[in-house]
Amino acid sequence: MVGFVSAFLLPKKPETLFVWQIATHPSQQGKGIATSLIQHLLTRPFCQPIVHVEATISPDNKASFRLFEKLAETLHTSIHHEPLFGKELFPDSHEDEDLYRVGPISQKELKNQEETR
Ligand SMILES: CC(C)(COP(=O)(O)OP(=O)(O)OC[C@H]1O[C@@H](n2cnc3c(N)ncnc32)[C@H](O)[C@@H]1OP(=O)(O)O)[C@@H](O)C(=O)NCCC(=O)NCCS
C-alpha cells in the first residue's frame, strides 16, 4: 500500500467531508498520490452534496498544509483556517491542531479535474 485516506461526512454538516487521516508512504511522497486520493473521494456518489473539505493540521506539518492549499488551488476555491485545539488540551507533547476548510467546491470543477487527469 502506498497511500491511505479515511474521511467522513460531518453528521451536523453533511455537505462537509472531514479528512480524518491521510498518508502516503515516504518513498512515494510528492508524486500527487494524496491529492488524487482526496479528489477521487470527492467524485464518489456519496460525496455529490459536498461543498467543503475540512481537516485539522498542526502548524509544523508543512506537507499537509501544502496538500490542502493545493487542493484549493486546483479546484479554484479558497482555504481558510482557524485555531481549533490548543496544545494544552493534549495529554502528551502535541502541537496545536488548527481547522482548515477548503471550499466552496463546485461539482462541475471536480468533474473537469477528473476528466483532465
Ligand atoms: C501530507 C502527505 C499525506 C502528502 O502526501 P503526498 O502524496 O506527498 O502529497 P502530494 O504529492 O499530493 O503533494 C501535494 C502538495 O504538497 C507538497 N508537499 C508534499 N510533501 C511536502 C513536504 N514535505 N513539504 C512541503 N510540501 C510538500 C507537494 O509538493 C504538492 O505541492 P506542489 O504540487 O505545489 O508541488 C504526506 O506528506 C504524508 O503522508 N505525511 C505524513 C502523514 C501526515 O502528516 N498526514 C496528514 C495528517 S493526517
CSV table of C-alpha atoms and ligand atoms in Angstrom, one decimal:
chain,number,residue,atom,x,y,z
A,1,MET,CA,0.0,0.0,0.0
A,2,VAL,CA,1.4,3.4,-0.9
A,3,GLY,CA,-1.4,5.7,0.2
A,4,PHE,CA,-4.4,5.8,2.6
A,5,VAL,CA,-7.2,8.2,3.3
A,6,SER,CA,-10.0,8.0,5.8
A,7,ALA,CA,-12.8,10.6,5.9
A,8,PHE,CA,-16.4,11.0,6.8
A,9,LEU,CA,-19.3,13.4,6.3
A,10,LEU,CA,-19.8,15.6,9.4
A,11,PRO,CA,-23.1,14.4,11.0
A,12,LYS,CA,-24.3,18.0,11.6
A,13,LYS,CA,-22.8,19.4,8.3
A,14,PRO,CA,-23.4,16.6,5.7
A,15,GLU,CA,-22.1,18.9,3.0
A,16,THR,CA,-18.7,18.8,4.6
A,17,LEU,CA,-16.2,16.0,4.1
A,18,PHE,CA,-13.8,15.8,7.1
A,19,VAL,CA,-10.5,14.2,6.3
A,20,TRP,CA,-9.5,12.2,9.4
A,21,GLN,CA,-6.2,10.7,8.3
A,22,ILE,CA,-4.2,10.8,5.1
A,23,ALA,CA,-0.8,9.3,4.5
A,24,THR,CA,1.5,8.5,1.6
A,25,HIS,CA,4.4,6.1,2.0
A,26,PRO,CA,7.6,8.2,2.4
A,27,SER,CA,9.1,6.6,-0.7
A,28,GLN,CA,6.1,7.8,-2.8
A,29,GLN,CA,5.5,11.3,-1.4
A,30,GLY,CA,5.4,14.3,-3.7
A,31,LYS,CA,4.0,12.4,-6.6
A,32,GLY,CA,0.4,13.6,-6.3
A,33,ILE,CA,-0.9,10.5,-4.5
A,34,ALA,CA,-2.6,12.2,-1.6
A,35,THR,CA,-4.1,14.9,-3.9
A,36,SER,CA,-5.5,12.1,-6.1
A,37,LEU,CA,-6.9,10.2,-3.1
A,38,ILE,CA,-8.9,13.3,-2.0
A,39,GLN,CA,-10.1,14.2,-5.5
A,40,HIS,CA,-11.2,10.6,-6.1
A,41,LEU,CA,-13.2,10.6,-2.9
A,42,LEU,CA,-14.9,13.8,-3.9
A,43,THR,CA,-16.1,12.3,-7.1
A,44,ARG,CA,-17.8,9.3,-5.4
A,45,PRO,CA,-21.6,9.3,-5.4
A,46,PHE,CA,-21.9,9.8,-1.6
A,47,CYS,CA,-19.8,13.0,-2.0
A,48,GLN,CA,-22.1,14.6,-4.5
A,49,PRO,CA,-23.5,17.1,-1.9
A,50,ILE,CA,-20.0,18.0,-0.7
A,51,VAL,CA,-19.3,21.8,-0.7
A,52,HIS,CA,-16.4,21.9,1.8
A,53,VAL,CA,-13.5,19.7,2.8
A,54,GLU,CA,-12.1,20.1,6.4
A,55,ALA,CA,-9.1,18.8,8.2
A,56,THR,CA,-7.0,19.6,11.2
A,57,ILE,CA,-3.4,20.4,10.7
A,58,SER,CA,-0.6,21.2,13.1
A,59,PRO,CA,1.4,24.3,12.3
A,60,ASP,CA,4.6,22.3,11.7
A,61,ASN,CA,3.0,19.9,9.2
A,62,LYS,CA,4.1,21.8,6.0
A,63,ALA,CA,3.3,18.8,3.7
A,64,SER,CA,-0.2,18.5,5.0
A,65,PHE,CA,-0.8,22.3,4.7
A,66,ARG,CA,0.5,22.3,1.1
A,67,LEU,CA,-1.7,19.3,0.3
A,68,PHE,CA,-4.9,21.2,1.2
A,69,GLU,CA,-3.6,24.5,-0.2
A,70,LYS,CA,-3.0,22.8,-3.5
A,71,LEU,CA,-6.5,21.1,-3.3
A,72,ALA,CA,-8.0,24.6,-3.0
A,73,GLU,CA,-5.8,25.9,-5.9
A,74,THR,CA,-6.7,23.0,-8.2
A,75,LEU,CA,-10.4,23.4,-7.5
A,76,HIS,CA,-10.2,27.2,-7.9
A,77,THR,CA,-11.6,27.8,-4.5
A,78,SER,CA,-10.5,29.2,-1.1
A,79,ILE,CA,-8.8,27.9,2.0
A,80,HIS,CA,-9.4,29.3,5.5
A,81,HIS,CA,-8.1,28.3,8.9
A,82,GLU,CA,-8.8,29.0,12.5
A,83,PRO,CA,-7.4,27.7,15.8
A,84,LEU,CA,-9.2,24.6,17.0
A,85,PHE,CA,-7.4,22.6,19.6
A,86,GLY,CA,-4.6,24.2,21.6
A,87,LYS,CA,-1.6,22.1,22.6
A,88,GLU,CA,-2.6,22.4,26.3
A,89,LEU,CA,-5.6,20.1,25.5
A,90,PHE,CA,-3.4,17.2,24.7
A,91,PRO,CA,-2.1,14.8,27.4
A,92,ASP,CA,1.2,14.3,25.6
A,93,SER,CA,3.6,16.7,23.8
A,94,HIS,CA,1.4,17.5,20.8
A,95,GLU,CA,1.3,20.6,18.7
A,96,ASP,CA,-1.8,22.8,18.3
A,97,GLU,CA,-4.4,21.5,15.7
A,98,ASP,CA,-5.8,24.2,13.5
A,99,LEU,CA,-9.0,23.7,11.5
A,100,TYR,CA,-8.6,24.1,7.7
A,101,ARG,CA,-11.6,24.5,5.5
A,102,VAL,CA,-11.4,24.3,1.7
A,103,GLY,CA,-14.4,25.5,-0.4
A,104,PRO,CA,-16.9,26.1,-1.7
A,105,ILE,CA,-16.3,23.3,-4.1
A,106,SER,CA,-18.2,23.1,-7.4
A,107,GLN,CA,-19.1,19.6,-8.7
A,108,LYS,CA,-18.5,21.0,-12.2
A,109,GLU,CA,-14.9,21.9,-11.3
A,110,LEU,CA,-14.4,18.4,-9.8
A,111,LYS,CA,-15.7,16.7,-13.0
A,112,ASN,CA,-13.3,18.9,-15.0
A,113,GLN,CA,-10.4,17.8,-12.9
A,114,GLU,CA,-11.4,14.1,-13.1
A,115,GLU,CA,-11.5,14.4,-16.9
A,116,THR,CA,-8.2,16.1,-17.3
A,117,ARG,CA,-6.3,13.6,-15.0
B,1,LIG,C1,0.8,15.0,3.9
B,1,LIG,C2,1.0,13.9,2.9
B,1,LIG,C3,-0.2,12.9,3.0
B,1,LIG,C4,1.1,14.4,1.5
B,1,LIG,O1,1.2,13.3,0.6
B,1,LIG,P1,1.8,13.4,-0.9
B,1,LIG,O2,1.3,12.2,-1.6
B,1,LIG,O3,3.2,13.6,-0.8
B,1,LIG,O4,1.0,14.7,-1.4
B,1,LIG,P2,1.1,15.2,-3.0
B,1,LIG,O5,2.1,14.5,-3.7
B,1,LIG,O6,-0.3,15.1,-3.5
B,1,LIG,O7,1.5,16.7,-2.8
B,1,LIG,C5,0.6,17.8,-2.5
B,1,LIG,C6,1.4,19.0,-2.4
B,1,LIG,O8,2.2,19.0,-1.2
B,1,LIG,C7,3.6,19.2,-1.5
B,1,LIG,N1,4.4,18.5,-0.5
B,1,LIG,C8,4.4,17.2,-0.3
B,1,LIG,N2,5.3,16.9,0.7
B,1,LIG,C9,5.8,18.1,1.1
B,1,LIG,C10,6.7,18.4,2.1
B,1,LIG,N3,7.3,17.5,2.9
B,1,LIG,N4,7.0,19.8,2.3
B,1,LIG,C11,6.3,20.7,1.6
B,1,LIG,N5,5.4,20.4,0.6
B,1,LIG,C12,5.2,19.1,0.4
B,1,LIG,C13,3.8,18.7,-2.9
B,1,LIG,O9,4.9,19.2,-3.5
B,1,LIG,C14,2.5,19.2,-3.5
B,1,LIG,O10,2.5,20.6,-3.9
B,1,LIG,P3,3.0,21.0,-5.3
B,1,LIG,O11,2.2,20.3,-6.3
B,1,LIG,O12,2.8,22.5,-5.3
B,1,LIG,O13,4.4,20.6,-5.5
B,1,LIG,C15,2.3,13.1,3.2
B,1,LIG,O14,3.4,14.1,3.4
B,1,LIG,C16,2.3,12.3,4.5
B,1,LIG,O15,1.9,11.1,4.4
B,1,LIG,N6,2.7,12.8,5.6
B,1,LIG,C17,2.7,12.1,6.9
B,1,LIG,C18,1.3,11.9,7.4
B,1,LIG,C19,0.6,13.2,7.7
B,1,LIG,O16,1.1,14.1,8.2
B,1,LIG,N7,-0.7,13.2,7.3
B,1,LIG,C20,-1.6,14.4,7.5
B,1,LIG,C21,-2.2,14.5,8.8
B,1,LIG,S1,-3.4,13.2,8.9
